[in-house]
Amino acid sequence: MRKKDHRIQDLISTIIAYAVISAPIVILVVVMAFSCFEKVKNTVTFHSPFEKKVYYTVDDEFYHVSKDCPALKDSDRVYSAYKGELKEKTPCEQCSEKN
Ligand SMILES: [Zn+2]
C-alpha cells in the first residue's frame, strides 16, 4: 500500500514538473498565435488589398488621391493612409475629380 502511494506521488510530481516547464512555452505560443491572428485580422478585414491609399498632411483638412497633387507641393511631410482611416478629412477638390 505504501509503495503504491509513493508511486502516485512520484507521478503527480512528474506531472507538476512537466506543467511548470511547459506552461511558459504554451503561454508564449498562445500569445504569439493570438497576436498573429490579430495582425492578420486587421490587415484583411479593414484593409483589403484593393483598398486605395490616400495622402494627407497633419494640418490639412483634405486627403489627396494623388501624391503629386499641387496642393501637397508646399507640404514637407506627406503621410499615406487608407481612406477609411481618414473619416474626418474631406477629399481634395484639385485631385479627387481626376480619379
Ligand atoms: Zn489634392
Coordinates of N, CA, C and O and ligand atoms in Angstrom, one line a residue:
M1 N 0.8 -1.2 0.0 CA 0.0 0.0 0.0 C 0.9 1.3 0.0 O 0.6 2.2 -0.7
R2 N 1.9 1.2 0.8 CA 2.7 2.4 0.9 C 3.5 2.6 -0.4 O 3.7 3.7 -0.8
K3 N 3.9 1.5 -1.0 CA 4.6 1.5 -2.2 C 3.8 2.2 -3.3 O 4.3 3.0 -4.1
K4 N 2.5 1.8 -3.3 CA 1.6 2.4 -4.4 C 1.5 3.9 -4.2 O 1.5 4.7 -5.1
D5 N 1.3 4.3 -2.9 CA 1.2 5.8 -2.6 C 2.4 6.5 -3.1 O 2.3 7.6 -3.7
H6 N 3.6 5.9 -2.9 CA 4.8 6.6 -3.3 C 4.8 6.8 -4.8 O 5.3 7.8 -5.3
R7 N 4.4 5.7 -5.5 CA 4.4 5.8 -7.0 C 3.5 6.9 -7.5 O 3.8 7.6 -8.4
I8 N 2.3 7.0 -6.8 CA 1.3 8.0 -7.3 C 1.9 9.4 -7.0 O 1.8 10.3 -7.8
Q9 N 2.6 9.5 -5.9 CA 3.2 10.8 -5.5 C 4.3 11.2 -6.6 O 4.4 12.3 -7.0
D10 N 5.0 10.2 -7.0 CA 6.1 10.4 -8.0 C 5.4 10.8 -9.3 O 5.9 11.8 -9.9
L11 N 4.3 10.2 -9.6 CA 3.6 10.5 -10.9 C 3.1 12.0 -10.8 O 3.3 12.7 -11.8
I12 N 2.5 12.3 -9.7 CA 2.0 13.7 -9.5 C 3.1 14.7 -9.6 O 3.0 15.7 -10.4
S13 N 4.2 14.5 -9.0 CA 5.3 15.4 -9.0 C 5.9 15.5 -10.4 O 6.3 16.6 -10.8
T14 N 5.9 14.4 -11.1 CA 6.4 14.4 -12.5 C 5.5 15.3 -13.4 O 5.9 16.1 -14.2
I15 N 4.2 15.1 -13.2 CA 3.2 15.9 -14.0 C 3.3 17.4 -13.7 O 3.3 18.2 -14.6
I16 N 3.5 17.7 -12.4 CA 3.6 19.1 -12.0 C 4.9 19.7 -12.6 O 4.9 20.8 -13.1
A17 N 6.0 18.9 -12.6 CA 7.2 19.4 -13.1 C 7.1 19.7 -14.6 O 7.5 20.7 -15.1
Y18 N 6.4 18.8 -15.3 CA 6.2 19.0 -16.8 C 5.3 20.2 -17.0 O 5.6 21.0 -17.9
A19 N 4.3 20.4 -16.2 CA 3.4 21.5 -16.3 C 4.1 22.8 -16.1 O 4.0 23.8 -16.8
V20 N 5.0 22.8 -15.1 CA 5.8 24.0 -14.7 C 6.7 24.4 -15.9 O 6.9 25.5 -16.3
I21 N 7.3 23.4 -16.4 CA 8.3 23.6 -17.5 C 7.6 24.0 -18.8 O 8.0 25.0 -19.5
S22 N 6.4 23.4 -19.1 CA 5.8 23.7 -20.4 C 4.8 24.8 -20.4 O 4.5 25.4 -21.4
A23 N 4.4 25.3 -19.2 CA 3.4 26.3 -19.1 C 3.9 27.6 -19.8 O 3.1 28.2 -20.6
P24 N 5.1 28.1 -19.5 CA 5.5 29.3 -20.2 C 5.6 29.2 -21.7 O 5.3 30.1 -22.4
I25 N 6.0 28.0 -22.1 CA 6.1 27.8 -23.6 C 4.7 27.8 -24.2 O 4.4 28.4 -25.2
V26 N 3.7 27.1 -23.5 CA 2.3 27.1 -24.0 C 1.8 28.5 -24.1 O 1.2 29.0 -25.0
I27 N 2.0 29.3 -23.0 CA 1.5 30.7 -22.9 C 2.1 31.5 -24.0 O 1.4 32.3 -24.7
L28 N 3.4 31.3 -24.2 CA 4.1 32.1 -25.3 C 3.6 31.8 -26.7 O 3.3 32.7 -27.5
V29 N 3.3 30.5 -26.9 CA 2.8 30.1 -28.2 C 1.4 30.7 -28.4 O 1.0 31.2 -29.5
V30 N 0.6 30.6 -27.3 CA -0.8 31.1 -27.4 C -0.8 32.6 -27.7 O -1.5 33.1 -28.6
V31 N 0.1 33.3 -27.0 CA 0.2 34.8 -27.1 C 0.6 35.1 -28.5 O 0.1 36.0 -29.2
M32 N 1.6 34.4 -29.0 CA 2.1 34.7 -30.4 C 1.1 34.4 -31.4 O 0.9 35.2 -32.4
A33 N 0.4 33.3 -31.3 CA -0.7 32.9 -32.2 C -1.8 34.0 -32.2 O -2.3 34.4 -33.3
F34 N -2.1 34.4 -31.0 CA -3.2 35.4 -30.9 C -2.8 36.7 -31.5 O -3.6 37.3 -32.3
S35 N -1.5 37.2 -31.3 CA -1.1 38.5 -31.9 C -1.0 38.4 -33.4 O -1.3 39.3 -34.1
C36 N -0.6 37.2 -33.9 CA -0.5 36.9 -35.3 C -1.9 37.0 -35.9 O -2.1 37.7 -36.9
F37 N -2.8 36.4 -35.2 CA -4.2 36.4 -35.7 C -4.8 37.8 -35.8 O -5.4 38.2 -36.7
E38 N -4.5 38.6 -34.7 CA -5.0 40.0 -34.6 C -4.4 40.8 -35.8 O -5.1 41.5 -36.4
K39 N -3.1 40.6 -36.1 CA -2.5 41.3 -37.2 C -3.1 40.9 -38.5 O -3.4 41.8 -39.3
V40 N -3.3 39.6 -38.7 CA -3.9 39.2 -40.0 C -5.4 39.7 -40.1 O -5.8 40.2 -41.1
K41 N -6.1 39.7 -39.0 CA -7.5 40.2 -39.0 C -7.5 41.6 -39.3 O -8.3 42.1 -40.1
N42 N -6.6 42.4 -38.8 CA -6.6 43.9 -39.0 C -6.3 44.1 -40.5 O -6.9 45.0 -41.1
T43 N -5.3 43.5 -41.1 CA -5.0 43.8 -42.5 C -6.1 43.3 -43.4 O -6.4 43.9 -44.4
V44 N -6.6 42.1 -43.1 CA -7.6 41.5 -44.0 C -9.0 42.2 -43.9 O -9.6 42.6 -44.9
T45 N -9.4 42.4 -42.7 CA -10.8 43.0 -42.5 C -10.9 44.4 -42.9 O -11.8 44.8 -43.6
F46 N -9.9 45.2 -42.4 CA -10.1 46.7 -42.5 C -9.4 47.2 -43.8 O -9.8 48.2 -44.3
H47 N -8.4 46.5 -44.3 CA -7.7 47.0 -45.4 C -7.5 45.9 -46.4 O -6.6 45.1 -46.4
S48 N -8.5 45.8 -47.4 CA -8.3 44.8 -48.4 C -7.2 45.3 -49.4 O -6.9 46.5 -49.4
P49 N -6.6 44.4 -50.1 CA -5.5 44.8 -51.0 C -6.0 45.7 -52.1 O -5.2 46.4 -52.7
F50 N -7.3 45.8 -52.3 CA -7.8 46.6 -53.4 C -8.2 48.0 -52.9 O -8.5 48.9 -53.7
E51 N -8.1 48.2 -51.6 CA -8.4 49.5 -51.0 C -7.3 50.5 -51.3 O -6.1 50.2 -51.2
K52 N -7.7 51.6 -51.8 CA -6.7 52.6 -52.2 C -6.1 53.4 -51.1 O -6.9 53.8 -50.1
K53 N -4.9 53.7 -51.2 CA -4.3 54.6 -50.2 C -4.4 56.0 -50.6 O -4.3 56.3 -51.8
V54 N -4.6 56.9 -49.7 CA -4.6 58.3 -50.0 C -3.5 59.1 -49.2 O -2.9 58.5 -48.3
Y55 N -3.3 60.3 -49.6 CA -2.2 61.1 -49.0 C -2.8 62.3 -48.2 O -3.8 62.9 -48.6
Y56 N -2.1 62.6 -47.2 CA -2.6 63.8 -46.4 C -1.5 64.4 -45.6 O -0.4 63.8 -45.4
T57 N -1.7 65.6 -45.1 CA -0.8 66.3 -44.2 C -1.5 66.5 -42.9 O -2.7 66.5 -42.8
V58 N -0.7 66.7 -41.8 CA -1.3 66.7 -40.5 C -2.3 67.9 -40.3 O -3.4 67.9 -39.8
D59 N -1.9 69.1 -40.8 CA -2.6 70.3 -40.6 C -3.6 70.6 -41.7 O -4.2 71.7 -41.8
D60 N -3.8 69.7 -42.7 CA -4.7 69.9 -43.8 C -6.0 69.1 -43.5 O -5.9 68.0 -43.0
E61 N -7.1 69.7 -43.9 CA -8.4 69.0 -43.7 C -8.8 68.1 -44.8 O -9.8 67.5 -44.8
F62 N -7.9 68.1 -45.9 CA -8.2 67.3 -47.1 C -7.3 66.1 -47.2 O -6.2 66.1 -46.6
Y63 N -7.8 65.1 -47.9 CA -6.9 64.0 -48.3 C -6.8 64.0 -49.8 O -7.7 64.5 -50.5
H64 N -5.7 63.5 -50.3 CA -5.4 63.6 -51.7 C -5.3 62.2 -52.3 O -4.6 61.3 -51.8
V65 N -5.9 62.1 -53.4 CA -5.9 60.8 -54.2 C -4.5 60.6 -54.8 O -4.0 59.5 -54.9
S66 N -4.0 61.7 -55.3 CA -2.7 61.7 -55.9 C -1.6 62.3 -55.0 O -1.8 63.3 -54.4
K67 N -0.4 61.6 -55.0 CA 0.7 62.1 -54.2 C 1.3 63.4 -54.9 O 2.0 64.1 -54.3
D68 N 1.1 63.5 -56.2 CA 1.6 64.6 -56.9 C 0.7 65.8 -57.0 O 0.8 66.7 -57.9
C69 N -0.3 65.8 -56.2 CA -1.3 66.9 -56.2 C -0.6 68.2 -55.9 O 0.2 68.3 -55.0
P70 N -1.0 69.3 -56.6 CA -0.3 70.6 -56.5 C -0.5 71.1 -55.0 O 0.3 71.9 -54.6
A71 N -1.6 70.7 -54.4 CA -1.8 71.2 -53.0 C -0.8 70.6 -52.0 O -0.6 71.2 -50.9
L72 N -0.2 69.5 -52.4 CA 0.8 68.9 -51.5 C 2.2 69.4 -51.7 O 3.1 69.1 -51.0
K73 N 2.4 70.2 -52.7 CA 3.7 70.7 -53.1 C 4.4 71.4 -52.0 O 5.6 71.3 -51.8
D74 N 3.7 72.2 -51.2 CA 4.3 73.1 -50.2 C 4.5 72.3 -48.9 O 5.1 72.8 -48.0
S75 N 3.9 71.1 -48.8 CA 4.0 70.4 -47.6 C 5.3 69.6 -47.5 O 5.6 68.9 -48.5
D76 N 6.0 69.7 -46.5 CA 7.3 68.9 -46.4 C 7.0 67.5 -45.9 O 7.8 66.6 -46.1
R77 N 5.9 67.3 -45.2 CA 5.6 65.9 -44.7 C 4.3 65.5 -45.1 O 3.2 66.0 -44.7
V78 N 4.3 64.5 -46.0 CA 3.1 63.9 -46.6 C 2.9 62.5 -46.1 O 3.9 61.7 -46.2
Y79 N 1.8 62.2 -45.4 CA 1.6 60.8 -44.9 C 0.6 60.1 -45.8 O -0.2 60.7 -46.5
S80 N 0.7 58.8 -45.8 CA -0.3 58.0 -46.5 C -1.1 57.1 -45.6 O -0.6 56.6 -44.6
A81 N -2.3 56.9 -45.9 CA -3.2 56.1 -45.1 C -4.4 55.6 -45.9 O -4.6 56.0 -47.1
Y82 N -5.1 54.6 -45.4 CA -6.3 54.1 -46.1 C -7.4 55.1 -45.9 O -7.5 55.7 -44.9
K83 N -8.2 55.2 -47.0 CA -9.3 56.2 -47.0 C -10.2 56.0 -45.7 O -10.6 57.0 -45.2
G84 N -10.4 54.8 -45.3 CA -11.3 54.6 -44.2 C -10.8 55.1 -42.9 O -11.5 55.3 -41.9
E85 N -9.5 55.3 -42.8 CA -8.9 55.8 -41.6 C -9.0 57.3 -41.4 O -8.7 57.8 -40.4
L86 N -9.3 58.0 -42.5 CA -9.4 59.4 -42.5 C -10.8 59.9 -42.6 O -11.1 60.7 -43.5
K87 N -11.6 59.5 -41.7 CA -13.1 59.8 -41.8 C -13.3 61.3 -41.6 O -14.3 61.9 -42.1
E88 N -12.4 62.0 -40.8 CA -12.7 63.4 -40.5 C -12.2 64.3 -41.6 O -12.4 65.5 -41.6
K89 N -11.5 63.7 -42.6 CA -11.0 64.6 -43.7 C -11.9 64.5 -44.9 O -12.5 63.4 -45.2
T90 N -11.9 65.5 -45.7 CA -12.7 65.5 -46.9 C -11.8 65.5 -48.2 O -10.6 65.9 -48.1
P91 N -12.3 65.0 -49.3 CA -11.4 64.8 -50.5 C -11.0 66.2 -51.0 O -11.8 67.1 -51.1
C92 N -9.8 66.2 -51.5 CA -9.3 67.5 -52.1 C -9.9 67.7 -53.4 O -10.1 66.8 -54.2
E93 N -10.3 69.0 -53.7 CA -11.0 69.3 -54.9 C -10.1 69.2 -56.1 O -10.5 69.0 -57.2
Q94 N -8.8 69.4 -55.9 CA -7.9 69.5 -57.0 C -7.5 68.2 -57.6 O -7.2 68.1 -58.8
C95 N -7.5 67.1 -56.8 CA -7.1 65.8 -57.4 C -8.2 64.7 -57.3 O -8.0 63.7 -57.9
S96 N -9.3 65.0 -56.6 CA -10.3 63.9 -56.4 C -11.1 63.7 -57.7 O -11.6 62.6 -58.0
E97 N -11.3 64.8 -58.5 CA -12.1 64.6 -59.7 C -11.5 63.8 -60.8 O -12.2 63.2 -61.6
K98 N -10.2 63.8 -60.8 CA -9.5 63.1 -61.9 C -9.6 61.6 -61.7 O -9.5 60.8 -62.7
N99 N -9.8 61.1 -60.5 CA -9.8 59.7 -60.2 C -11.2 59.1 -60.0 O -12.1 59.8 -59.6
Ligands
ZN1 ZN -5.2 67.1 -53.8

